[in-house]
mmCIF file of C-alpha atoms and ligand atoms in Angstrom:
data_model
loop_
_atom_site.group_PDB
_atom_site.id
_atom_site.type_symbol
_atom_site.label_atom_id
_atom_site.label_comp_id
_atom_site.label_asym_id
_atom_site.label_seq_id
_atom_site.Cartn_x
_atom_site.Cartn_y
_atom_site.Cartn_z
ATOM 1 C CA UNK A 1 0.000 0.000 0.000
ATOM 2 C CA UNK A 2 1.141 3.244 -0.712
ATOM 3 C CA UNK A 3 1.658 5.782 1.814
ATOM 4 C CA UNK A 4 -0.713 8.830 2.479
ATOM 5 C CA UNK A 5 0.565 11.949 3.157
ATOM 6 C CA UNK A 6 -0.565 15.331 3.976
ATOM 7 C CA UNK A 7 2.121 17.873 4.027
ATOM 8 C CA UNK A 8 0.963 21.787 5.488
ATOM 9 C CA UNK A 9 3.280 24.079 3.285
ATOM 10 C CA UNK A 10 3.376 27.303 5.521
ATOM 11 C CA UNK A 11 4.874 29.232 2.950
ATOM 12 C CA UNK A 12 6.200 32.728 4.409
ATOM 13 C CA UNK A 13 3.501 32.912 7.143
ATOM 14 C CA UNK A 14 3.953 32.857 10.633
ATOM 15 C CA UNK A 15 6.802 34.747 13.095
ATOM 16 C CA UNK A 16 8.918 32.027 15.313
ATOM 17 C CA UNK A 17 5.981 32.377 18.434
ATOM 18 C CA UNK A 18 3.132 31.755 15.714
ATOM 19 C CA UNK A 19 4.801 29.298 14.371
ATOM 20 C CA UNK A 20 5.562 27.312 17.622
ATOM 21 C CA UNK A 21 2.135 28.002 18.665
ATOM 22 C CA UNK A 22 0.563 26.518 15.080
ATOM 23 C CA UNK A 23 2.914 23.212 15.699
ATOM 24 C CA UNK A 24 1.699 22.768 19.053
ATOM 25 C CA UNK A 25 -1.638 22.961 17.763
ATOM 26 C CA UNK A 26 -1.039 20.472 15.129
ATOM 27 C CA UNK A 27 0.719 18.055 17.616
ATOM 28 C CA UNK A 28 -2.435 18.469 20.361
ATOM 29 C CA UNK A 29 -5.345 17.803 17.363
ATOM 30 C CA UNK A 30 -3.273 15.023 15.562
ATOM 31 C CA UNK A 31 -3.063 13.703 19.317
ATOM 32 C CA UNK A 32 -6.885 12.612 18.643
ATOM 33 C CA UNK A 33 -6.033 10.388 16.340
ATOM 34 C CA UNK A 34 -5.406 9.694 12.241
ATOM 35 C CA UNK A 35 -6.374 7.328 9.920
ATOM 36 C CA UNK A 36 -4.236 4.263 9.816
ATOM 37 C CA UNK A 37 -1.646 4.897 7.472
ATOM 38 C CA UNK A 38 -1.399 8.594 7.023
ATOM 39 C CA UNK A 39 1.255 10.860 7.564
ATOM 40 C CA UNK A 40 1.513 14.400 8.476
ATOM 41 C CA UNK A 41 4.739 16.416 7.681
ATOM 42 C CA UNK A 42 4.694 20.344 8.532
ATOM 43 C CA UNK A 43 6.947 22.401 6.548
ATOM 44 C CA UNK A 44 7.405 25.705 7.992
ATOM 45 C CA UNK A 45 9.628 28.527 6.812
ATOM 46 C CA UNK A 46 13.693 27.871 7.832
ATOM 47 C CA UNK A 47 13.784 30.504 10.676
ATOM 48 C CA UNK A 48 11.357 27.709 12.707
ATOM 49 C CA UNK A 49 12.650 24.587 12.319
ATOM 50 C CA UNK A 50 14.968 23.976 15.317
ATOM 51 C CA UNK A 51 12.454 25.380 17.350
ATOM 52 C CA UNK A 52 9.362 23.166 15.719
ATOM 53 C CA UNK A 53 11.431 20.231 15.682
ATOM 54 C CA UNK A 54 11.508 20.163 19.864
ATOM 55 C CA UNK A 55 7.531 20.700 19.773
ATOM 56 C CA UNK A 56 6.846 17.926 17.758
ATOM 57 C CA UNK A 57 6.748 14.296 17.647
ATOM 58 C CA UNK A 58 8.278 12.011 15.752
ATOM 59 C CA UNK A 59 4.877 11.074 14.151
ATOM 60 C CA UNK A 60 4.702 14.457 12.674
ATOM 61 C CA UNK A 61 7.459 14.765 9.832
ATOM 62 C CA UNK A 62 8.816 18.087 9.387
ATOM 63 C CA UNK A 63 10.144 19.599 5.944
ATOM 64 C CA UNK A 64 11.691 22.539 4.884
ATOM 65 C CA UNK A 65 10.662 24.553 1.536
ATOM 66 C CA UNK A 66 13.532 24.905 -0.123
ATOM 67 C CA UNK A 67 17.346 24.127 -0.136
ATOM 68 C CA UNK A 68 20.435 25.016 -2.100
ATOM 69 C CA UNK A 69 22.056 23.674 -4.966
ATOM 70 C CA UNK A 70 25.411 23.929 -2.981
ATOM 71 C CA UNK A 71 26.696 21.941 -0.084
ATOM 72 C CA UNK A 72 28.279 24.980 1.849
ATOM 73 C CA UNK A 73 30.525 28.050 1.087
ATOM 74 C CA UNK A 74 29.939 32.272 0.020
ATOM 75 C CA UNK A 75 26.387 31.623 -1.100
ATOM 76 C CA UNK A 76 25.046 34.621 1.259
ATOM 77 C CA UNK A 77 21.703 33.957 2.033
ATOM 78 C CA UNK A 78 20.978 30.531 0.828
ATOM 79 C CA UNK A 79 20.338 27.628 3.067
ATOM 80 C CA UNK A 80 21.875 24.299 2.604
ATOM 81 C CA UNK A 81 20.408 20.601 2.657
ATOM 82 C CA UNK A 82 23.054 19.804 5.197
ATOM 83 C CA UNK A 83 22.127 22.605 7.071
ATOM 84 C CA UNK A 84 18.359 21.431 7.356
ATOM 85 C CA UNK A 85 19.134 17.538 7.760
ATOM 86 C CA UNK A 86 21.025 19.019 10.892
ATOM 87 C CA UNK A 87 18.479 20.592 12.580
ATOM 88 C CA UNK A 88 16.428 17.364 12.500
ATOM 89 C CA UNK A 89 13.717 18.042 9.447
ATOM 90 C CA UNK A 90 13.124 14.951 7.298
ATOM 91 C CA UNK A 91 12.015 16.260 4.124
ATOM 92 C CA UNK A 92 12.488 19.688 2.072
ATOM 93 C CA UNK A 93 9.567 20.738 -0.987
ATOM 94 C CA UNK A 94 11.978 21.486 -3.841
ATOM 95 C CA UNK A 95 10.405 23.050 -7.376
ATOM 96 C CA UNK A 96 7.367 24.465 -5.777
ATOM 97 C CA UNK A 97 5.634 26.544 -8.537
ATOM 98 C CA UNK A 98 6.464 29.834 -6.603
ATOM 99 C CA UNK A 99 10.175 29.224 -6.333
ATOM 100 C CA UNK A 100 10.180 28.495 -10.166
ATOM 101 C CA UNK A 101 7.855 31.723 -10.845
ATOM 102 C CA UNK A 102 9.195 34.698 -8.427
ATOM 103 C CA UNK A 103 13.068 33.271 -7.728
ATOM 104 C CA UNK A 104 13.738 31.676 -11.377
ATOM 105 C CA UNK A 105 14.573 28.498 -10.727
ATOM 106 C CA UNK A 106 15.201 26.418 -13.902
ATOM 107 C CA UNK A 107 14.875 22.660 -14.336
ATOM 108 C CA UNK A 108 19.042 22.396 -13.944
ATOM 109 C CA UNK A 109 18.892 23.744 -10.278
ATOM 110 C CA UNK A 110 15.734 21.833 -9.438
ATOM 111 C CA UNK A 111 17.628 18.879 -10.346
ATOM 112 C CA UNK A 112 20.620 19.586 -8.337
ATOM 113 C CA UNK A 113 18.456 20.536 -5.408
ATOM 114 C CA UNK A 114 17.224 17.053 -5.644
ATOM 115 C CA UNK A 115 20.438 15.776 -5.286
ATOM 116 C CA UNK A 116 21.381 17.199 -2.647
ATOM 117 C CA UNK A 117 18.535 16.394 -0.721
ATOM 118 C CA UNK A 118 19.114 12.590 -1.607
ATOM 119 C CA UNK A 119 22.828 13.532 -0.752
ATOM 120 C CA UNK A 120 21.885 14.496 2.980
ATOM 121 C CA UNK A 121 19.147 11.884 3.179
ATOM 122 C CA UNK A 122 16.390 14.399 3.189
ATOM 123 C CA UNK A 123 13.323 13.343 1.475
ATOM 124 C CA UNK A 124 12.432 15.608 -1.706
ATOM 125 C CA UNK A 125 8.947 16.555 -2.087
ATOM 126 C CA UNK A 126 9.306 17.336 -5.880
ATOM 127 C CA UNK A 127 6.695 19.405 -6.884
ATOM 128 C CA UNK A 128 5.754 20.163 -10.885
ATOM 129 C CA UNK A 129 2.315 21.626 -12.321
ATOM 130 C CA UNK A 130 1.195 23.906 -15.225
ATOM 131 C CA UNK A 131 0.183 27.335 -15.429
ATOM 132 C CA UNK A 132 -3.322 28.239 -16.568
ATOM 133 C CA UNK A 133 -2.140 29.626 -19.891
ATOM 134 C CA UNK A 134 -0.645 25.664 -19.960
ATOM 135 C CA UNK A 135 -3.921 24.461 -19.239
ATOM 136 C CA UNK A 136 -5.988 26.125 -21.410
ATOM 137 C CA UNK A 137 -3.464 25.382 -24.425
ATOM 138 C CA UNK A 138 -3.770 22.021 -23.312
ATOM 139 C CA UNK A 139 -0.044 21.278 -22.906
ATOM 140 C CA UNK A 140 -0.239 20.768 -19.887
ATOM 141 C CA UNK A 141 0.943 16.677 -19.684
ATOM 142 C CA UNK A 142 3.926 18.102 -21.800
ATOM 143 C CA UNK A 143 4.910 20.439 -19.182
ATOM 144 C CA UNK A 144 4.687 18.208 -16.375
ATOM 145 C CA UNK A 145 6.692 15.946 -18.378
ATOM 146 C CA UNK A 146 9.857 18.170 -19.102
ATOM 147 C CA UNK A 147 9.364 19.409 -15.286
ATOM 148 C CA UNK A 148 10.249 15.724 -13.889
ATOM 149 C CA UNK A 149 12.299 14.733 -16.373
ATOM 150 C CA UNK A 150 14.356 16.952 -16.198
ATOM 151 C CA UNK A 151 13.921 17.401 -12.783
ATOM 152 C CA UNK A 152 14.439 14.053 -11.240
ATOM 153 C CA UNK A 153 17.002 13.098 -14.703
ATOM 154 C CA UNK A 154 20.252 10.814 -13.099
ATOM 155 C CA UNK A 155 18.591 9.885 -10.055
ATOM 156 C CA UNK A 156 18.902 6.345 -10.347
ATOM 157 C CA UNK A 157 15.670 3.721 -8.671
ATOM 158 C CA UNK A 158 16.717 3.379 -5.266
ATOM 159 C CA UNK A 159 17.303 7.273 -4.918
ATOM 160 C CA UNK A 160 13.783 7.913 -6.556
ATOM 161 C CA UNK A 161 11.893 5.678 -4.260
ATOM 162 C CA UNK A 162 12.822 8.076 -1.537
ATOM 163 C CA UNK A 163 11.373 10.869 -3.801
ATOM 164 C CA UNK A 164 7.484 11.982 -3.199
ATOM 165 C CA UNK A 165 5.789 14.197 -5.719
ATOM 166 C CA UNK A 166 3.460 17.035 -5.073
ATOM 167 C CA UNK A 167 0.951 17.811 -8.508
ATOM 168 C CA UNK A 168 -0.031 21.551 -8.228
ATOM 169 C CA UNK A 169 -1.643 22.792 -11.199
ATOM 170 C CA UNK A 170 -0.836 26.955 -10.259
ATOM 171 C CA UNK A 171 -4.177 27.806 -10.993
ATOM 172 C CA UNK A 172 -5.321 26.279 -8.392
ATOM 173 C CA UNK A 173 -3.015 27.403 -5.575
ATOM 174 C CA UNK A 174 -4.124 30.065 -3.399
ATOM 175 C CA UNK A 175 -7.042 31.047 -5.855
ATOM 176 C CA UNK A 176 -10.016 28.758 -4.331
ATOM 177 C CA UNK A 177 -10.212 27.352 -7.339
ATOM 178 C CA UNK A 178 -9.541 23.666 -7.144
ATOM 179 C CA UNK A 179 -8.553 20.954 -9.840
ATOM 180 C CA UNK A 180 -11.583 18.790 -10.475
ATOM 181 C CA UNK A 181 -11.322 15.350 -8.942
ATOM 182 C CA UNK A 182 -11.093 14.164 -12.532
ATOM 183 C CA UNK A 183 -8.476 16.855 -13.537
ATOM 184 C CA UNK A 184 -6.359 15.821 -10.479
ATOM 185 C CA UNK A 185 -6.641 11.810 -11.137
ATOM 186 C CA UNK A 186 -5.961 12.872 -15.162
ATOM 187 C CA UNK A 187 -2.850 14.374 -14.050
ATOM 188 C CA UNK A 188 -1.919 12.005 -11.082
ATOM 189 C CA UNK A 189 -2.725 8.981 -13.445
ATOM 190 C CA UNK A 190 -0.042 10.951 -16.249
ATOM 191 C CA UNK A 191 2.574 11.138 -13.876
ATOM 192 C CA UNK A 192 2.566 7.786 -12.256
ATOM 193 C CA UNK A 193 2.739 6.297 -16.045
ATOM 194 C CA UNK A 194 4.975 8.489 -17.217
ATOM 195 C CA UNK A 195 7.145 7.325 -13.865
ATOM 196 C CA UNK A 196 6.773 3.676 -14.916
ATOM 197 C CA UNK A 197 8.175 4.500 -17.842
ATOM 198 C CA UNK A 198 11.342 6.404 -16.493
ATOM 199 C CA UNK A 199 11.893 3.657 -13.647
ATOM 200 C CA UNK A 200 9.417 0.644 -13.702
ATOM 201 C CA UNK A 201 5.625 0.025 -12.596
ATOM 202 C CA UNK A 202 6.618 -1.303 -9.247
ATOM 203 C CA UNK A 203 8.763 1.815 -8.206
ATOM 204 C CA UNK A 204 6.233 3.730 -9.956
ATOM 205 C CA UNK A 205 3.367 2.152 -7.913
ATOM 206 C CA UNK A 206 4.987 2.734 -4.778
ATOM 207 C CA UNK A 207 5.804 6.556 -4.791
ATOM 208 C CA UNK A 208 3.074 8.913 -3.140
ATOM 209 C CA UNK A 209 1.837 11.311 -6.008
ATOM 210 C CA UNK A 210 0.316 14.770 -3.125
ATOM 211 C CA UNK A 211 -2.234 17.255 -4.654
ATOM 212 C CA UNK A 212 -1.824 20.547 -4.187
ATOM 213 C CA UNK A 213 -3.871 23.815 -4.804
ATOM 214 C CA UNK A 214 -6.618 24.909 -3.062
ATOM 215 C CA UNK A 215 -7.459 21.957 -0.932
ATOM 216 C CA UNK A 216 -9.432 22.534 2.290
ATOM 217 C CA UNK A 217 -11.792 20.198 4.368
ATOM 218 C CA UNK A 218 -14.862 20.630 2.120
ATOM 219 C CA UNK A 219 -13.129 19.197 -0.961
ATOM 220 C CA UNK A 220 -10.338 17.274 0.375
ATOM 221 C CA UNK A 221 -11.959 13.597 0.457
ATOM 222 C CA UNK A 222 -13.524 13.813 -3.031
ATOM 223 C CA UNK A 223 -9.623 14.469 -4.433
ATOM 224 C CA UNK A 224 -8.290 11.997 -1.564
ATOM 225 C CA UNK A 225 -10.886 9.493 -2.653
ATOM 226 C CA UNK A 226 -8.961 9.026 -6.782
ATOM 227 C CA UNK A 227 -6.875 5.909 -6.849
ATOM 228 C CA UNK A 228 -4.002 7.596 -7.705
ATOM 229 C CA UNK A 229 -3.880 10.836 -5.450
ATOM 230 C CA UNK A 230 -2.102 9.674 -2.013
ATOM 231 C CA UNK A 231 -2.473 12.814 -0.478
ATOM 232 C CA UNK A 232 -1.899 16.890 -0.054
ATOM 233 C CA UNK A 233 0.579 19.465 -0.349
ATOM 234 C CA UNK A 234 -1.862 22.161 1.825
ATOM 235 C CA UNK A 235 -1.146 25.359 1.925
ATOM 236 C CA UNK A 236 -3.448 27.896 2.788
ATOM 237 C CA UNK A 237 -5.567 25.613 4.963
ATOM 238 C CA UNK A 238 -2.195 24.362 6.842
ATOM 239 C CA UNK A 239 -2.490 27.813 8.536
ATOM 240 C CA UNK A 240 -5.434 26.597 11.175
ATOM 241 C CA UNK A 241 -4.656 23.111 12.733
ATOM 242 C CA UNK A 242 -7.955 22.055 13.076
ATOM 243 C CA UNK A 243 -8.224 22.431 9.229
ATOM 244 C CA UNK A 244 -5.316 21.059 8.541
ATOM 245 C CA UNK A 245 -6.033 17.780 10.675
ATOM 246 C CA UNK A 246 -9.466 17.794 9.070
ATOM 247 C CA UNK A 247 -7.747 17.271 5.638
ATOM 248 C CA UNK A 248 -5.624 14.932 6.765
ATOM 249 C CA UNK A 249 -8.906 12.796 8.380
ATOM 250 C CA UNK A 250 -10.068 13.056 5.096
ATOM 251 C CA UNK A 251 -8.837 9.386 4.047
HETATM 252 P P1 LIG B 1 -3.080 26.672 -1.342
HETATM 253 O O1 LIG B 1 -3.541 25.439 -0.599
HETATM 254 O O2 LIG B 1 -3.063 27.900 -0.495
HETATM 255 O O3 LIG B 1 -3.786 26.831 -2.645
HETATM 256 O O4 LIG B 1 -1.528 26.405 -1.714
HETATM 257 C C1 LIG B 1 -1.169 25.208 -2.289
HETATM 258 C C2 LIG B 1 0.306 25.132 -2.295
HETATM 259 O O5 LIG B 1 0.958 25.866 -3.015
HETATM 260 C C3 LIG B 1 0.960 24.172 -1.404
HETATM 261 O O6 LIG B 1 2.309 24.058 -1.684
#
């Protein structure tokens, strides 16, 4: 069975007491209980992770949302892998559609952010998705194509089995307009095909394909409930715990 995740991208929200007080939040409603076999990962902005790491537990994952392409050295403001894998956090969301649109970053970096996440045995939440223009031209399978191929290209099987992949159409995120249960299993359906292709069906059947854009309580379990979505990449509705949990009850 594949795992299901729901991962609260915080974005740039929160100052270091918010954000301790939204993990402790998270911690005492996920305290109530999950479904069986669903994860919850956090990922709030750098500044918070030491702190956030001592709040939670080590049922709650946390994740940073972004790293470097470089291991260490005069790269003034940037933030290493090795540097997050140090503070404790598990996973870091690399390619999210707003570090590709506002900071530039091309396919090349993506790809050597993912390896140095692999490199520090973080777990890369690789995230890909089409603009609207995309959409309506209806490229948007091609897009999502060159975005992991080129993305996840020389990361051999047993590196991309570590890999989990976020699908958020931009469109969708932050707008309240959601993908369609249909659009999302279209596209989640796509990518795990295009993934057997790349490795094999097994690997491809294993890795947890996350939705993203939009999703809140009152939609999440009609997009949970496609065979081939294993999950959420939340962002707005990561902000309030009790939504957040909700989504991830959604299973
Ligand atoms: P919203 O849930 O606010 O649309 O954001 C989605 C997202 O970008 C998560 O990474």
């Amino acid at each position: 069975m594949r795992r299901k995740i729901v991962a609260g991208n915080w974005k740039m929200n929160t100052t270091l007491k918010e954000g301790l007080e939204l993990a402790k939040a998270v911690k005492e409603n996920a305290e109530s209980g999950l479904p069986d076999g669903v994860s919850v990962i956090v990922a709030p902005p750098f500044t918070h992770l030491t702190g956030i790491k001592d709040v939670l537990p080590s049922s709650i994952g946390l994740s940073a949302q972004n790293c470097a392409t470089d291991e260490s050295g005069a790269f003034t403001g940037e933030v290493s892998a090795k540097m997050i894998a140090s503070t404790g956090a598990q996973y870091v969301i690399i390619g999210h559609s707003e570090r590709r649109l506002y900071f530039r970053e091309t396919d090349d970096e993506l790809n050597k952010k993912v390896n140095m996440a692999l490199s520090n045995n973080l777990t890369p939440i690789f995230c890909c998705g089409e603009n609207l223009e995309e959409r309506e031209k209806g490229i948007y399978t091609e897009v999502v194509k060159k975005q992991i191929e080129l993305g996840l290209s020389g990361i051999d099987k047993d590196d991309f089995k570590k890999i989990i992949i976020a699908y958020e159409p931009v469109w969708a995120i932050g707008t309240g307009k959601t993908a369609s249960p249909e659009q999302a299993q279209e596209m989640h359906g796509y990518i795990r095909n295009l993934l057997a292709e790349m490795y094999d069906a097994e690997a491809a059947d294993k890795v947890s394909i996350l939705y993203g854009g939009s999703c809140k309580p009152s939609n999440a379990a009609e997009i949970f409930a496609n065979e081939d979505v294993d999950g959420g990449l939340i962002g707005g509705a990561s902000l309030n715990a009790a939504d957040f949990l909700a989504i991830a009850r959604s299973f």
